[in-house]
XYZ file of C-alpha atoms in Angstrom:
474
model
C -32.015 -24.639 66.717
C -35.293 -23.973 68.501
C -36.171 -25.691 71.875
C -39.060 -27.486 70.080
C -37.029 -28.923 67.158
C -34.219 -29.806 69.739
C -36.488 -31.664 72.112
C -38.598 -33.191 69.210
C -35.544 -34.637 67.582
C -34.353 -36.101 71.079
C -37.772 -37.501 71.747
C -37.707 -39.156 68.386
C -34.287 -40.627 68.697
C -34.648 -41.937 72.253
C -37.327 -42.337 74.928
C -36.979 -39.576 77.633
C -37.015 -40.252 81.399
C -40.674 -40.461 82.784
C -41.976 -40.978 79.163
C -45.598 -41.062 80.119
C -45.555 -37.253 80.980
C -45.722 -34.732 78.092
C -44.497 -31.374 79.199
C -45.159 -28.100 77.562
C -43.102 -25.174 78.881
C -44.657 -21.672 79.042
C -42.310 -18.797 79.671
C -43.642 -15.321 80.142
C -41.347 -12.319 79.738
C -41.756 -8.482 80.572
C -38.672 -6.406 80.421
C -36.734 -9.290 81.460
C -33.586 -9.153 79.092
C -31.337 -8.931 82.229
C -32.326 -12.330 83.469
C -33.566 -14.124 80.259
C -30.208 -15.568 79.317
C -29.976 -17.562 82.440
C -33.698 -18.519 82.413
C -33.424 -19.832 78.709
C -30.213 -21.643 79.446
C -32.004 -23.361 82.264
C -34.961 -24.295 79.922
C -32.703 -25.559 77.195
C -30.346 -27.307 79.473
C -32.827 -29.637 81.150
C -31.585 -33.160 81.581
C -35.032 -34.285 80.931
C -36.141 -31.963 78.116
C -39.726 -30.577 77.710
C -41.607 -31.748 74.672
C -42.701 -28.292 73.461
C -41.882 -24.762 74.561
C -43.752 -21.528 73.971
C -43.056 -17.988 75.248
C -45.257 -14.929 75.528
C -43.674 -11.494 75.566
C -45.819 -8.734 77.140
C -44.758 -5.680 75.129
C -41.110 -5.645 76.561
C -39.230 -2.339 75.885
C -35.929 -4.205 75.927
C -34.481 -7.098 74.061
C -36.729 -9.689 75.655
C -38.675 -10.626 72.631
C -35.430 -10.898 70.361
C -33.895 -13.130 72.919
C -36.939 -15.406 72.907
C -37.095 -15.490 69.159
C -33.428 -16.469 68.718
C -33.786 -19.273 71.235
C -37.181 -20.699 70.682
C -38.035 -19.625 67.092
C -40.356 -16.882 65.865
C -43.343 -19.384 65.650
C -43.101 -20.202 69.308
C -43.206 -16.677 70.578
C -46.348 -14.688 71.147
C -46.366 -10.764 71.279
C -48.985 -9.609 73.574
C -49.902 -6.008 74.931
C -47.847 -4.547 77.566
C -50.748 -4.519 80.093
C -51.278 -8.167 79.700
C -51.217 -9.907 82.954
C -49.123 -13.172 83.804
C -52.162 -15.372 83.886
C -53.574 -14.048 80.680
C -50.326 -14.555 79.069
C -50.086 -18.169 80.268
C -53.632 -18.802 79.051
C -52.846 -17.446 75.592
C -49.740 -19.441 75.308
C -51.484 -22.517 76.411
C -54.119 -21.954 73.943
C -51.627 -21.860 71.076
C -49.480 -24.783 72.250
C -50.530 -28.109 70.740
C -51.482 -31.069 72.693
C -48.926 -33.499 71.610
C -50.269 -37.172 71.208
C -48.712 -40.580 70.584
C -48.890 -39.551 66.808
C -46.616 -36.768 67.351
C -44.344 -38.653 69.830
C -43.627 -42.118 68.587
C -41.998 -43.317 71.685
C -45.364 -43.214 73.319
C -46.751 -46.068 71.189
C -46.020 -49.749 70.878
C -42.656 -50.384 68.865
C -42.538 -52.131 65.626
C -42.073 -55.828 65.530
C -39.306 -55.454 63.153
C -35.767 -55.419 64.615
C -33.546 -53.655 62.101
C -30.361 -54.997 63.907
C -31.046 -58.662 63.791
C -33.300 -58.275 60.763
C -35.819 -60.393 62.477
C -39.512 -59.983 63.720
C -39.963 -59.614 67.457
C -42.940 -61.576 68.589
C -42.739 -59.926 72.095
C -43.636 -56.568 70.725
C -46.984 -57.755 69.891
C -47.717 -58.729 73.434
C -47.266 -55.244 74.502
C -50.152 -52.866 74.881
C -50.772 -50.091 72.436
C -49.700 -47.484 74.840
C -46.753 -49.260 76.852
C -46.463 -46.285 79.221
C -50.030 -45.843 79.736
C -52.267 -42.902 78.779
C -50.233 -39.699 78.289
C -50.397 -37.051 80.914
C -50.219 -33.500 79.690
C -48.402 -30.873 81.897
C -47.854 -27.211 81.741
C -44.484 -25.929 83.047
C -44.686 -22.266 84.011
C -41.626 -20.122 84.127
C -40.897 -16.472 84.655
C -38.264 -14.542 82.651
C -36.477 -13.876 86.086
C -36.193 -17.537 87.194
C -33.558 -20.051 86.268
C -34.218 -23.780 86.795
C -31.271 -26.131 87.603
C -30.610 -28.734 84.991
C -32.392 -31.503 86.886
C -35.493 -29.325 88.022
C -38.025 -30.776 85.671
C -36.857 -34.418 86.150
C -37.159 -33.961 89.897
C -40.658 -32.586 89.512
C -41.884 -35.517 87.395
C -40.017 -37.961 89.675
C -42.403 -36.945 92.627
C -45.437 -37.253 90.330
C -44.215 -40.711 89.037
C -43.616 -41.943 92.610
C -47.206 -40.803 93.739
C -48.616 -42.627 90.703
C -46.812 -45.740 91.526
C -48.441 -45.679 95.011
C -51.856 -45.290 93.367
C -52.302 -41.635 94.075
C -53.385 -39.950 90.815
C -54.808 -36.772 92.377
C -51.598 -34.626 92.246
C -52.300 -31.670 90.068
C -49.573 -29.206 90.978
C -46.012 -29.662 91.929
C -43.633 -26.735 92.657
C -39.832 -26.455 93.158
C -37.794 -25.110 95.906
C -36.986 -21.365 95.250
C -33.585 -19.949 96.077
C -32.089 -16.470 95.838
C -30.893 -15.171 92.508
C -27.838 -13.527 93.958
C -27.134 -15.605 97.151
C -27.739 -18.915 95.581
C -27.950 -20.725 99.060
C -30.617 -18.496 100.289
C -34.206 -20.048 100.610
C -36.970 -17.912 99.179
C -39.783 -20.409 99.236
C -40.419 -24.177 99.940
C -44.232 -23.996 99.426
C -46.155 -20.899 100.559
C -49.460 -20.208 102.236
C -51.454 -17.222 103.448
C -52.489 -15.944 106.850
C -55.812 -14.392 107.669
C -54.236 -11.088 107.687
C -53.294 -11.528 104.170
C -49.555 -12.018 104.785
C -47.726 -14.282 102.366
C -46.336 -16.888 104.820
C -43.400 -19.137 103.849
C -42.519 -20.448 107.257
C -38.841 -19.647 106.747
C -36.712 -17.355 108.888
C -35.155 -14.091 107.484
C -32.346 -14.924 104.981
C -32.425 -18.603 105.904
C -29.718 -20.637 104.269
C -30.453 -23.931 102.466
C -29.000 -26.849 104.357
C -31.280 -29.501 103.375
C -33.615 -28.927 106.493
C -36.730 -28.585 104.237
C -36.007 -31.198 101.755
C -39.014 -33.547 102.051
C -41.999 -33.965 99.756
C -45.187 -32.735 101.352
C -48.507 -31.246 100.671
C -48.740 -27.384 100.663
C -51.494 -24.763 100.184
C -49.644 -23.396 97.162
C -46.430 -23.130 95.286
C -45.021 -20.247 93.234
C -45.757 -19.803 89.552
C -41.959 -19.688 89.127
C -41.480 -23.176 88.135
C -44.966 -24.452 88.780
C -45.834 -27.833 87.064
C -49.556 -28.121 86.592
C -51.463 -30.744 84.849
C -53.160 -29.205 81.691
C -56.553 -30.674 82.169
C -56.703 -29.338 85.837
C -55.581 -25.940 84.610
C -58.401 -25.846 82.028
C -60.921 -27.438 84.526
C -60.158 -24.576 87.067
C -60.476 -21.939 84.163
C -56.779 -20.863 84.516
C -55.670 -17.934 86.602
C -58.284 -15.290 87.906
C -58.393 -12.277 85.786
C -58.692 -10.232 88.863
C -55.192 -11.240 89.875
C -52.990 -9.998 87.075
C -49.690 -10.466 88.898
C -49.485 -11.237 92.541
C -51.104 -13.952 94.662
C -52.506 -15.579 91.469
C -50.381 -18.697 92.591
C -52.261 -19.044 95.972
C -55.573 -18.566 94.453
C -55.037 -21.110 91.634
C -53.642 -23.724 94.041
C -56.279 -23.038 96.679
C -58.983 -23.590 94.089
C -57.248 -26.961 92.914
C -57.418 -28.169 96.589
C -61.200 -27.339 96.875
C -61.669 -29.246 93.494
C -60.247 -32.416 95.286
C -56.685 -32.116 93.893
C -53.378 -32.215 95.778
C -50.466 -29.662 95.490
C -46.957 -30.916 96.495
C -43.660 -29.258 96.758
C -40.474 -31.120 95.426
C -37.585 -29.629 97.200
C -34.998 -31.595 95.190
C -36.162 -29.351 92.164
C -34.348 -26.099 92.546
C -35.187 -22.833 90.723
C -33.491 -19.549 91.360
C -35.742 -16.551 91.316
C -34.906 -12.789 91.185
C -38.396 -11.496 92.102
C -37.951 -8.557 89.919
C -41.449 -7.251 90.133
C -41.990 -7.409 93.987
C -38.478 -5.866 94.418
C -39.114 -3.004 92.107
C -36.468 -3.907 89.643
C -38.993 -3.392 86.870
C -42.320 -1.752 86.596
C -45.619 -3.405 87.176
C -47.835 -2.264 84.209
C -50.591 -4.810 84.197
C -52.509 -3.659 87.307
C -54.171 -0.633 85.962
C -53.848 2.230 83.597
C -50.638 3.387 85.006
C -47.724 1.849 86.649
C -48.710 0.310 90.087
C -46.738 -0.164 93.187
C -46.017 -3.879 93.838
C -46.977 -3.444 97.499
C -50.370 -2.163 96.564
C -50.815 -4.987 93.966
C -49.718 -7.574 96.600
C -52.049 -6.111 99.281
C -55.110 -5.956 97.024
C -54.371 -9.570 95.745
C -54.088 -10.912 99.091
C -57.461 -9.413 100.391
C -59.268 -10.627 97.120
C -57.880 -14.174 97.387
C -58.904 -14.544 101.065
C -62.325 -13.113 100.439
C -63.293 -15.227 97.358
C -61.724 -18.572 98.717
C -62.426 -18.550 102.439
C -65.424 -20.247 103.912
C -68.490 -18.251 104.431
C -68.658 -18.672 108.123
C -64.925 -17.453 108.485
C -65.580 -14.251 106.514
C -66.397 -11.948 109.387
C -63.342 -12.907 111.464
C -61.168 -12.556 108.334
C -62.725 -9.129 107.587
C -61.951 -8.141 111.167
C -58.426 -9.399 110.780
C -57.874 -7.579 107.454
C -59.079 -4.166 108.703
C -57.287 -4.422 112.015
C -54.061 -5.678 110.441
C -54.106 -2.939 107.885
C -54.576 -0.212 110.399
C -51.741 -1.529 112.537
C -49.432 -2.081 109.595
C -50.254 1.598 108.545
C -49.242 2.937 111.732
C -46.178 0.981 111.652
C -45.174 2.232 108.310
C -45.843 5.815 109.322
C -43.823 5.320 112.492
C -41.005 3.887 110.315
C -41.399 6.964 108.052
C -42.461 5.050 104.960
C -45.742 6.990 104.050
C -45.719 5.396 100.644
C -46.160 1.935 102.107
C -48.854 3.124 104.387
C -50.763 4.580 101.567
C -50.360 1.360 99.677
C -51.865 -0.501 102.487
C -54.892 1.696 102.735
C -55.445 1.843 98.914
C -55.148 -1.941 98.657
C -57.674 -2.536 101.250
C -60.184 -0.090 100.047
C -59.699 -0.720 96.364
C -60.909 -4.381 96.947
C -63.557 -3.813 99.728
C -65.323 -0.958 97.878
C -66.076 -3.318 94.949
C -68.045 -6.099 96.595
C -69.654 -7.173 93.429
C -66.272 -8.594 92.334
C -65.882 -10.523 95.376
C -69.491 -12.048 95.091
C -69.005 -12.935 91.504
C -65.609 -14.644 92.393
C -67.275 -16.670 95.053
C -69.976 -17.668 92.623
C -67.479 -18.965 90.021
C -65.696 -21.097 92.518
C -68.809 -22.835 94.030
C -68.737 -25.166 96.908
C -65.582 -26.829 98.153
C -65.354 -30.635 97.912
C -63.337 -30.669 101.042
C -64.311 -30.658 104.764
C -63.575 -27.480 106.705
C -60.793 -28.835 108.576
C -58.834 -30.602 105.829
C -57.038 -27.504 104.781
C -56.500 -26.128 108.258
C -52.848 -27.562 108.664
C -51.800 -25.979 105.477
C -52.351 -22.432 106.843
C -49.870 -20.671 109.370
C -50.209 -21.824 112.878
C -51.945 -19.502 115.578
C -49.594 -16.837 116.815
C -46.975 -17.176 114.075
C -48.181 -14.124 112.156
C -48.340 -12.031 115.425
C -44.676 -12.700 116.044
C -43.897 -11.766 112.401
C -45.851 -8.611 112.775
C -43.812 -7.642 115.926
C -40.577 -8.345 113.927
C -41.963 -6.241 111.044
C -42.710 -3.270 113.370
C -39.353 -3.429 114.683
C -37.897 -3.517 111.241
C -40.001 -0.434 110.363
C -38.804 1.443 113.445
C -35.223 0.583 112.984
C -34.606 -0.836 109.448
C -34.744 0.513 105.985
C -37.372 0.638 103.138
C -35.939 -2.377 101.333
C -36.381 -4.761 104.345
C -39.966 -3.407 104.891
C -41.004 -4.122 101.469
C -39.349 -7.605 101.484
C -40.867 -8.536 104.768
C -44.384 -7.666 103.720
C -44.101 -10.126 100.847
C -42.377 -13.074 102.456
C -43.121 -12.874 106.083
C -39.603 -13.726 107.082
C -37.551 -15.370 104.075
C -36.311 -12.422 102.130
C -33.608 -11.738 99.666
C -32.563 -8.133 100.148
C -30.358 -8.143 96.983
C -26.875 -6.767 96.532
C -25.984 -3.060 95.952
C -25.708 -3.684 92.295
C -27.740 -6.033 90.066
C -24.528 -7.778 88.680
C -23.357 -8.934 92.107
C -22.810 -12.759 92.165
C -23.084 -13.214 96.011
C -24.682 -11.391 98.925
C -22.859 -11.503 102.298
C -25.100 -12.517 104.979
C -24.508 -10.466 108.128
C -25.106 -12.079 111.506
C -25.648 -8.608 113.312
C -27.271 -6.662 110.409
C -29.969 -5.322 112.668
C -27.677 -3.985 115.284
C -25.641 -2.326 112.643
C -28.722 -0.497 111.228
C -29.722 0.656 114.692
C -26.217 2.006 115.273
C -26.260 3.809 111.967
C -29.807 5.514 113.007
C -29.419 6.389 116.653
C -32.579 8.478 116.673
C -34.932 5.789 118.020
C -32.361 4.441 120.293
C -31.842 8.041 121.755
C -35.669 8.235 122.205
C -35.802 4.878 124.156
C -32.815 5.954 126.473
C -34.244 9.300 127.284
C -37.596 7.595 128.030
C -35.963 5.115 130.416
C -34.113 8.061 132.093
C -37.263 10.092 132.497
C -39.088 7.161 134.066
C -36.206 6.589 136.511
C -36.118 10.126 137.532
C -39.952 10.347 138.019
C -40.352 7.011 139.661
C -41.655 8.704 142.669
C -44.651 9.965 140.708
C -45.477 6.322 139.741
C -47.806 4.608 142.338
C -50.488 5.736 144.675
C -48.905 9.082 145.810
C -50.613 12.318 145.548
C -49.444 15.425 143.613
C -49.304 18.694 145.542
C -47.990 21.942 144.529
C -48.587 25.828 144.453
C -50.850 27.294 147.181
């Protein structure tokens, strides 16, 4: 039985929790057969089911399309080109998914006055309004093929929205879940995300931070990940969907930033939990939607960060942001070269130049966004605090000098909270080592030997340091 027929039958038989909200799930897959069974199980097993589900497969070379068809039905699966980006796939799926009305969902309308149990007419039914729960609110629930929502994830997202509506706040447009690791299921990946002026994706979490409920409070954030993002359908259409210039990465930050500027709010609901494998950023599958050939995820992320900043930032802040971007890129390039990761260094330069050398795209993007409805200081608390990114850059430089490639790549994406992943993709748990950094240094004594010899040389030549004069020869 497909998810559509399953949920439709449930909706007809009984009124679901939070009945006013009509949710359409949109799942996008791309070579995700490894994770899709868990993702589909999470979607189908929701305690508060969706009213409709549609999937878009972007030319997968594995069994992704078959898995989707078996679970959702052939009529609910779109087959798109392999180079289709995530945002474009969501747009196509949303266009084909119907907008369900009270005629499609009878529980939204006033019940009949006839009681078949007592075989009598109920006069109180006629005193009810035509729509007892109010005007239906249409939502899109975006899911990746490598993210698995917990059974109560959707209910928790809708609970936050319903609580805000009860308080008279109807400006909530986007709600996102708490993201945990796919392998280490207690590791925090994101509880809301923002972006620094240097382009760093900033989560505010420590490296491999474990979830102990320390971030479990609903709050306004700049952005939430598209893995589990719940967005109002009318706002999504009002904003024009995702930017086509962001086919894969940083599209979430750009969309939520535009939602803020349009006068809406973005919240994170930590009680809603979604596990995320981050397959593209961790190079567990190819990135095919960012050019004619397979692209490096680091380059795609770098270019997306620069574009997002330059098209959304205030005009007065652009000179400072440009300076930070250029200087930060140069420093990170040097750090990658010192850490013997020339590929990452090249991606930094290519990502920067590939965006700055096409100013017409940036100008067009700024024109499409128009003027923000917010004062310049209203969004400031949603960005990283001053000095936080400097500390993270120093830590990343140390990681480049002493650590491995995997840590470098992950730190660049998350700015602290990373999931390094186990040795094999089938591992169920990742052991968190308290002294991992020291062990890596011990296994690579070259930099330590250099530092020791430098200290010995300074101690031996200490007499030459100061105001003394050098003399020798004749």
